[in-house]
């Protein structure tokens, strides 16, 4: 499985609550990190549990995956209690191709700053 | 120049205020987007101007670049008026390898939600 397939399978396993498949994609020393909130989850059991017990009614779908020999990045749509959120993740892998680190970011909407309003249009 | 080199050159040109180099990397119908604020900038001249006139004292450095035949993603450290910010960008390219779309995200710190506090440690 190449890195792109691994990331695609990772997200589809989480969305399907298929914990044995997710577990099989993770390196023994996997780290899941959320830099915005300083959250760190270490080891496959804890990473599976983080996803299995993540609160709320949620579904996700990958929108873009970029992958090369060193790593990967993905952009997912995450629907939490009916609200659409953007999830961006940077991955690294061990030599067996398992996920070694997954670093998640959750950007939130904000208002265009006035001091750069002359430089863009609004979609 | 492959997609990884294009993205690396794009960021180094912006940091160096080297507008002719940046201009040369952009497709004629390039689109720069910031989904969080709904900002859209169309065309090479407007994209160069957005960067050239971006307010504040800023420097940037790329931390990670992932690239494949279809696209690329980058993670940069952006220092604005002494504050460190995270910039995440997904790129697509035209057939000549020029940047066709650059979609930027700027995740901000937040407090770990109480309802998932039992699932992680704090770094």
mmCIF file of C-alpha atoms in Angstrom:
data_model
loop_
_atom_site.group_PDB
_atom_site.id
_atom_site.type_symbol
_atom_site.label_atom_id
_atom_site.label_comp_id
_atom_site.label_asym_id
_atom_site.label_seq_id
_atom_site.Cartn_x
_atom_site.Cartn_y
_atom_site.Cartn_z
ATOM 1 C CA UNK A 1 0.000 0.000 0.000
ATOM 2 C CA UNK A 2 1.542 3.354 -0.955
ATOM 3 C CA UNK A 3 1.254 6.429 1.241
ATOM 4 C CA UNK A 4 -1.746 7.790 -0.640
ATOM 5 C CA UNK A 5 -3.654 4.527 -0.198
ATOM 6 C CA UNK A 6 -2.685 4.402 3.469
ATOM 7 C CA UNK A 7 -4.119 7.877 4.085
ATOM 8 C CA UNK A 8 -7.268 7.113 2.113
ATOM 9 C CA UNK A 9 -7.733 3.862 4.063
ATOM 10 C CA UNK A 10 -7.034 5.659 7.379
ATOM 11 C CA UNK A 11 -9.863 8.149 6.802
ATOM 12 C CA UNK A 12 -12.291 5.565 5.441
ATOM 13 C CA UNK A 13 -11.613 3.293 8.432
ATOM 14 C CA UNK A 14 -12.266 6.138 10.882
ATOM 15 C CA UNK A 15 -15.480 7.142 9.092
ATOM 16 C CA UNK A 16 -16.619 3.485 9.085
ATOM 17 C CA UNK A 17 -15.637 2.968 12.768
ATOM 18 C CA UNK A 18 -13.529 0.048 11.482
ATOM 19 C CA UNK A 19 -11.066 0.000 14.388
ATOM 20 C CA UNK A 20 -9.173 -3.187 13.444
ATOM 21 C CA UNK A 21 -8.323 -1.659 10.042
ATOM 22 C CA UNK A 22 -7.281 1.652 11.619
ATOM 23 C CA UNK A 23 -5.200 -0.222 14.214
ATOM 24 C CA UNK A 24 -3.351 -2.081 11.443
ATOM 25 C CA UNK A 25 -2.279 1.165 9.755
ATOM 26 C CA UNK A 26 -0.555 2.599 12.844
ATOM 27 C CA UNK A 27 3.132 2.283 13.779
ATOM 28 C CA UNK A 28 3.819 0.898 17.281
ATOM 29 C CA UNK A 29 5.059 4.341 18.386
ATOM 30 C CA UNK A 30 2.455 6.376 16.472
ATOM 31 C CA UNK A 31 1.838 9.930 17.671
ATOM 32 C CA UNK A 32 -1.334 11.896 16.973
ATOM 33 C CA UNK A 33 -1.011 15.622 17.630
ATOM 34 C CA UNK A 34 -3.264 18.686 17.531
ATOM 35 C CA UNK A 35 -0.890 21.671 17.774
ATOM 36 C CA UNK A 36 -3.700 24.229 18.136
ATOM 37 C CA UNK A 37 -4.818 22.684 21.454
ATOM 38 C CA UNK A 38 -1.480 21.019 22.399
ATOM 39 C CA UNK A 39 -3.168 17.594 22.409
ATOM 40 C CA UNK A 40 -0.931 14.545 22.089
ATOM 41 C CA UNK A 41 -2.039 10.914 21.828
ATOM 42 C CA UNK A 42 0.623 8.199 21.899
ATOM 43 C CA UNK A 43 0.407 4.589 20.741
ATOM 44 C CA UNK A 44 -2.090 2.677 18.589
ATOM 45 C CA UNK A 45 -4.539 1.816 21.386
ATOM 46 C CA UNK A 46 -4.825 5.434 22.497
ATOM 47 C CA UNK A 47 -5.189 6.688 18.910
ATOM 48 C CA UNK A 48 -7.967 4.184 18.197
ATOM 49 C CA UNK A 49 -9.672 5.177 21.454
ATOM 50 C CA UNK A 50 -9.405 8.898 20.642
ATOM 51 C CA UNK A 51 -11.319 8.271 17.429
ATOM 52 C CA UNK A 52 -13.731 5.668 18.838
ATOM 53 C CA UNK A 53 -14.740 7.895 21.758
ATOM 54 C CA UNK A 54 -14.597 11.230 19.935
ATOM 55 C CA UNK A 55 -17.797 12.984 21.101
ATOM 56 C CA UNK A 56 -20.684 13.991 18.886
ATOM 57 C CA UNK A 57 -22.364 12.620 15.777
ATOM 58 C CA UNK A 58 -19.760 12.822 13.051
ATOM 59 C CA UNK A 59 -18.927 11.649 9.550
ATOM 60 C CA UNK A 60 -15.962 12.577 7.400
ATOM 61 C CA UNK A 61 -14.844 12.409 3.801
ATOM 62 C CA UNK A 62 -11.403 13.067 2.314
ATOM 63 C CA UNK A 63 -11.408 15.876 -0.277
ATOM 64 C CA UNK A 64 -7.713 15.886 -1.218
ATOM 65 C CA UNK A 65 -4.725 13.664 -0.513
ATOM 66 C CA UNK A 66 -1.167 14.554 -1.534
ATOM 67 C CA UNK A 67 1.524 11.942 -0.923
ATOM 68 C CA UNK A 68 5.165 11.342 -1.723
ATOM 69 C CA UNK A 69 7.948 9.050 -0.548
ATOM 70 C CA UNK A 70 8.474 11.045 2.667
ATOM 71 C CA UNK A 71 4.994 11.966 3.814
ATOM 72 C CA UNK A 72 1.458 12.959 2.995
ATOM 73 C CA UNK A 73 -1.116 15.667 3.607
ATOM 74 C CA UNK A 74 -4.890 15.487 3.491
ATOM 75 C CA UNK A 75 -7.854 17.834 3.510
ATOM 76 C CA UNK A 76 -11.081 16.363 4.854
ATOM 77 C CA UNK A 77 -14.622 17.563 5.313
ATOM 78 C CA UNK A 78 -15.686 16.691 8.877
ATOM 79 C CA UNK A 79 -19.383 16.931 9.697
ATOM 80 C CA UNK A 80 -19.911 17.268 13.433
ATOM 81 C CA UNK A 81 -23.497 17.484 14.673
ATOM 82 C CA UNK A 82 -24.525 18.794 11.239
ATOM 83 C CA UNK A 83 -21.810 21.455 11.014
ATOM 84 C CA UNK A 84 -19.136 21.245 8.287
ATOM 85 C CA UNK A 85 -15.554 21.646 9.499
ATOM 86 C CA UNK A 86 -12.234 21.545 7.646
ATOM 87 C CA UNK A 87 -9.582 19.098 8.856
ATOM 88 C CA UNK A 88 -6.013 19.304 7.539
ATOM 89 C CA UNK A 89 -3.484 16.614 8.436
ATOM 90 C CA UNK A 90 0.222 16.126 7.801
ATOM 91 C CA UNK A 91 1.463 12.530 8.012
ATOM 92 C CA UNK A 92 4.799 10.779 8.297
ATOM 93 C CA UNK A 93 5.341 7.025 7.974
ATOM 94 C CA UNK A 94 7.668 4.365 9.304
ATOM 95 C CA UNK A 95 9.734 2.114 7.015
ATOM 96 C CA UNK A 96 6.897 -0.419 6.867
ATOM 97 C CA UNK A 97 4.598 2.319 5.537
ATOM 98 C CA UNK A 98 2.570 2.620 8.749
ATOM 99 C CA UNK A 99 1.478 6.008 10.088
ATOM 100 C CA UNK A 100 4.207 7.326 12.419
ATOM 101 C CA UNK A 101 2.776 10.814 13.017
ATOM 102 C CA UNK A 102 -0.552 12.421 12.165
ATOM 103 C CA UNK A 103 -0.696 16.148 12.927
ATOM 104 C CA UNK A 104 -4.185 17.631 12.666
ATOM 105 C CA UNK A 105 -5.259 21.242 12.173
ATOM 106 C CA UNK A 106 -8.803 22.622 12.378
ATOM 107 C CA UNK A 107 -9.010 26.113 10.850
ATOM 108 C CA UNK A 108 -12.117 28.141 11.767
ATOM 109 C CA UNK A 109 -13.853 30.927 9.827
ATOM 110 C CA UNK A 110 -12.794 34.526 10.513
ATOM 111 C CA UNK A 111 -13.651 37.936 9.121
ATOM 112 C CA UNK A 112 -11.379 39.406 6.444
ATOM 113 C CA UNK A 113 -9.119 41.954 8.182
ATOM 114 C CA UNK A 114 -9.839 45.563 7.148
ATOM 115 C CA UNK A 115 -6.164 46.347 6.483
ATOM 116 C CA UNK A 116 -6.017 43.868 3.594
ATOM 117 C CA UNK A 117 -9.594 44.284 2.323
ATOM 118 C CA UNK A 118 -8.349 46.214 -0.752
ATOM 119 C CA UNK A 119 -6.301 43.201 -1.893
ATOM 120 C CA UNK A 120 -9.039 40.600 -2.546
ATOM 121 C CA UNK A 121 -12.646 40.055 -3.469
ATOM 122 C CA UNK A 122 -15.045 37.950 -1.365
ATOM 123 C CA UNK A 123 -16.351 34.639 -2.648
ATOM 124 C CA UNK B 1 11.107 22.274 -11.974
ATOM 125 C CA UNK B 2 8.975 19.639 -10.213
ATOM 126 C CA UNK B 3 6.025 20.551 -7.981
ATOM 127 C CA UNK B 4 8.089 20.357 -4.796
ATOM 128 C CA UNK B 5 10.667 22.786 -6.193
ATOM 129 C CA UNK B 6 7.921 25.092 -7.433
ATOM 130 C CA UNK B 7 6.375 25.297 -3.953
ATOM 131 C CA UNK B 8 9.753 25.788 -2.296
ATOM 132 C CA UNK B 9 10.620 28.547 -4.799
ATOM 133 C CA UNK B 10 7.169 30.149 -4.337
ATOM 134 C CA UNK B 11 7.663 30.525 -0.580
ATOM 135 C CA UNK B 12 11.294 31.640 -0.858
ATOM 136 C CA UNK B 13 10.341 34.256 -3.459
ATOM 137 C CA UNK B 14 7.571 35.645 -1.228
ATOM 138 C CA UNK B 15 9.882 35.755 1.804
ATOM 139 C CA UNK B 16 12.562 37.510 -0.300
ATOM 140 C CA UNK B 17 10.020 39.948 -1.865
ATOM 141 C CA UNK B 18 11.315 38.666 -5.216
ATOM 142 C CA UNK B 19 8.176 39.536 -7.210
ATOM 143 C CA UNK B 20 9.525 38.722 -10.694
ATOM 144 C CA UNK B 21 10.326 35.162 -9.551
ATOM 145 C CA UNK B 22 6.913 34.781 -7.894
ATOM 146 C CA UNK B 23 5.212 36.174 -11.021
ATOM 147 C CA UNK B 24 6.975 33.579 -13.173
ATOM 148 C CA UNK B 25 5.617 30.691 -11.100
ATOM 149 C CA UNK B 26 1.947 31.643 -11.541
ATOM 150 C CA UNK B 27 -0.459 30.401 -14.203
ATOM 151 C CA UNK B 28 -2.249 33.132 -16.231
ATOM 152 C CA UNK B 29 -5.543 32.237 -14.510
ATOM 153 C CA UNK B 30 -4.074 31.590 -11.036
ATOM 154 C CA UNK B 31 -6.479 31.755 -8.086
ATOM 155 C CA UNK B 32 -5.409 32.402 -4.494
ATOM 156 C CA UNK B 33 -8.091 31.582 -1.925
ATOM 157 C CA UNK B 34 -8.525 31.835 1.842
ATOM 158 C CA UNK B 35 -11.649 29.774 2.628
ATOM 159 C CA UNK B 36 -11.771 30.857 6.279
ATOM 160 C CA UNK B 37 -12.355 34.504 5.299
ATOM 161 C CA UNK B 38 -13.833 33.854 1.792
ATOM 162 C CA UNK B 39 -10.996 35.867 0.218
ATOM 163 C CA UNK B 40 -10.307 35.291 -3.468
ATOM 164 C CA UNK B 41 -7.503 36.838 -5.542
ATOM 165 C CA UNK B 42 -7.468 36.226 -9.301
ATOM 166 C CA UNK B 43 -4.609 36.588 -11.757
ATOM 167 C CA UNK B 44 -0.834 36.903 -11.373
ATOM 168 C CA UNK B 45 -0.763 40.682 -10.908
ATOM 169 C CA UNK B 46 -3.328 40.597 -8.112
ATOM 170 C CA UNK B 47 -1.598 37.659 -6.398
ATOM 171 C CA UNK B 48 1.772 39.442 -6.493
ATOM 172 C CA UNK B 49 0.121 42.602 -5.151
ATOM 173 C CA UNK B 50 -1.617 40.693 -2.329
ATOM 174 C CA UNK B 51 1.785 39.481 -1.148
ATOM 175 C CA UNK B 52 3.692 42.721 -1.866
ATOM 176 C CA UNK B 53 1.178 44.852 0.049
ATOM 177 C CA UNK B 54 0.366 42.358 2.806
ATOM 178 C CA UNK B 55 0.384 44.504 5.958
ATOM 179 C CA UNK B 56 2.790 44.103 8.871
ATOM 180 C CA UNK B 57 6.421 43.090 9.325
ATOM 181 C CA UNK B 58 6.557 39.452 8.246
ATOM 182 C CA UNK B 59 8.945 36.652 7.345
ATOM 183 C CA UNK B 60 8.152 33.048 6.540
ATOM 184 C CA UNK B 61 9.865 29.710 6.252
ATOM 185 C CA UNK B 62 8.557 26.429 4.821
ATOM 186 C CA UNK B 63 8.591 23.574 7.373
ATOM 187 C CA UNK B 64 7.143 20.771 5.218
ATOM 188 C CA UNK B 65 6.328 20.314 1.556
ATOM 189 C CA UNK B 66 4.525 17.262 0.173
ATOM 190 C CA UNK B 67 4.143 17.025 -3.611
ATOM 191 C CA UNK B 68 3.001 14.543 -6.211
ATOM 192 C CA UNK B 69 2.033 14.595 -9.876
ATOM 193 C CA UNK B 70 -1.384 16.159 -9.149
ATOM 194 C CA UNK B 71 -0.712 18.711 -6.447
ATOM 195 C CA UNK B 72 1.170 19.766 -3.361
ATOM 196 C CA UNK B 73 0.671 20.854 0.232
ATOM 197 C CA UNK B 74 2.899 22.941 2.464
ATOM 198 C CA UNK B 75 3.182 23.902 6.104
ATOM 199 C CA UNK B 76 4.934 27.190 6.782
ATOM 200 C CA UNK B 77 5.912 29.169 9.845
ATOM 201 C CA UNK B 78 4.759 32.762 9.305
ATOM 202 C CA UNK B 79 6.141 35.403 11.667
ATOM 203 C CA UNK B 80 3.914 38.479 11.704
ATOM 204 C CA UNK B 81 4.976 41.371 13.927
ATOM 205 C CA UNK B 82 6.948 38.904 16.067
ATOM 206 C CA UNK B 83 4.102 36.386 16.466
ATOM 207 C CA UNK B 84 4.480 32.859 15.037
ATOM 208 C CA UNK B 85 1.536 31.655 12.939
ATOM 209 C CA UNK B 86 0.922 28.393 11.073
ATOM 210 C CA UNK B 87 0.103 28.598 7.361
ATOM 211 C CA UNK B 88 -1.150 25.514 5.491
ATOM 212 C CA UNK B 89 -1.584 25.605 1.716
ATOM 213 C CA UNK B 90 -2.933 23.182 -0.869
ATOM 214 C CA UNK B 91 -1.724 23.750 -4.436
ATOM 215 C CA UNK B 92 -2.745 22.632 -7.900
ATOM 216 C CA UNK B 93 -0.728 23.241 -11.073
ATOM 217 C CA UNK B 94 -1.328 23.756 -14.773
ATOM 218 C CA UNK B 95 0.229 21.542 -17.452
ATOM 219 C CA UNK B 96 3.295 23.796 -17.618
ATOM 220 C CA UNK B 97 3.850 23.220 -13.878
ATOM 221 C CA UNK B 98 2.776 26.735 -12.848
ATOM 222 C CA UNK B 99 0.629 27.343 -9.768
ATOM 223 C CA UNK B 100 -3.043 27.199 -10.801
ATOM 224 C CA UNK B 101 -4.595 27.396 -7.311
ATOM 225 C CA UNK B 102 -3.149 28.104 -3.878
ATOM 226 C CA UNK B 103 -5.641 27.642 -1.035
ATOM 227 C CA UNK B 104 -4.394 28.939 2.310
ATOM 228 C CA UNK B 105 -5.528 28.057 5.834
ATOM 229 C CA UNK B 106 -4.505 29.772 9.059
ATOM 230 C CA UNK B 107 -5.387 27.644 12.113
ATOM 231 C CA UNK B 108 -5.395 29.475 15.458
ATOM 232 C CA UNK B 109 -4.809 28.104 18.976
ATOM 233 C CA UNK B 110 -7.817 26.927 20.988
ATOM 234 C CA UNK B 111 -8.399 25.298 24.351
ATOM 235 C CA UNK B 112 -8.818 21.516 24.451
ATOM 236 C CA UNK B 113 -12.553 20.807 24.736
ATOM 237 C CA UNK B 114 -13.558 19.311 28.107
ATOM 238 C CA UNK B 115 -15.579 16.505 26.513
ATOM 239 C CA UNK B 116 -12.480 14.954 24.941
ATOM 240 C CA UNK B 117 -9.969 15.844 27.669
ATOM 241 C CA UNK B 118 -9.821 12.200 28.849
ATOM 242 C CA UNK B 119 -8.530 11.089 25.438
ATOM 243 C CA UNK B 120 -5.187 12.928 25.240
ATOM 244 C CA UNK B 121 -2.320 14.386 27.203
ATOM 245 C CA UNK B 122 -1.151 17.998 26.768
ATOM 246 C CA UNK B 123 2.237 18.784 25.235
#
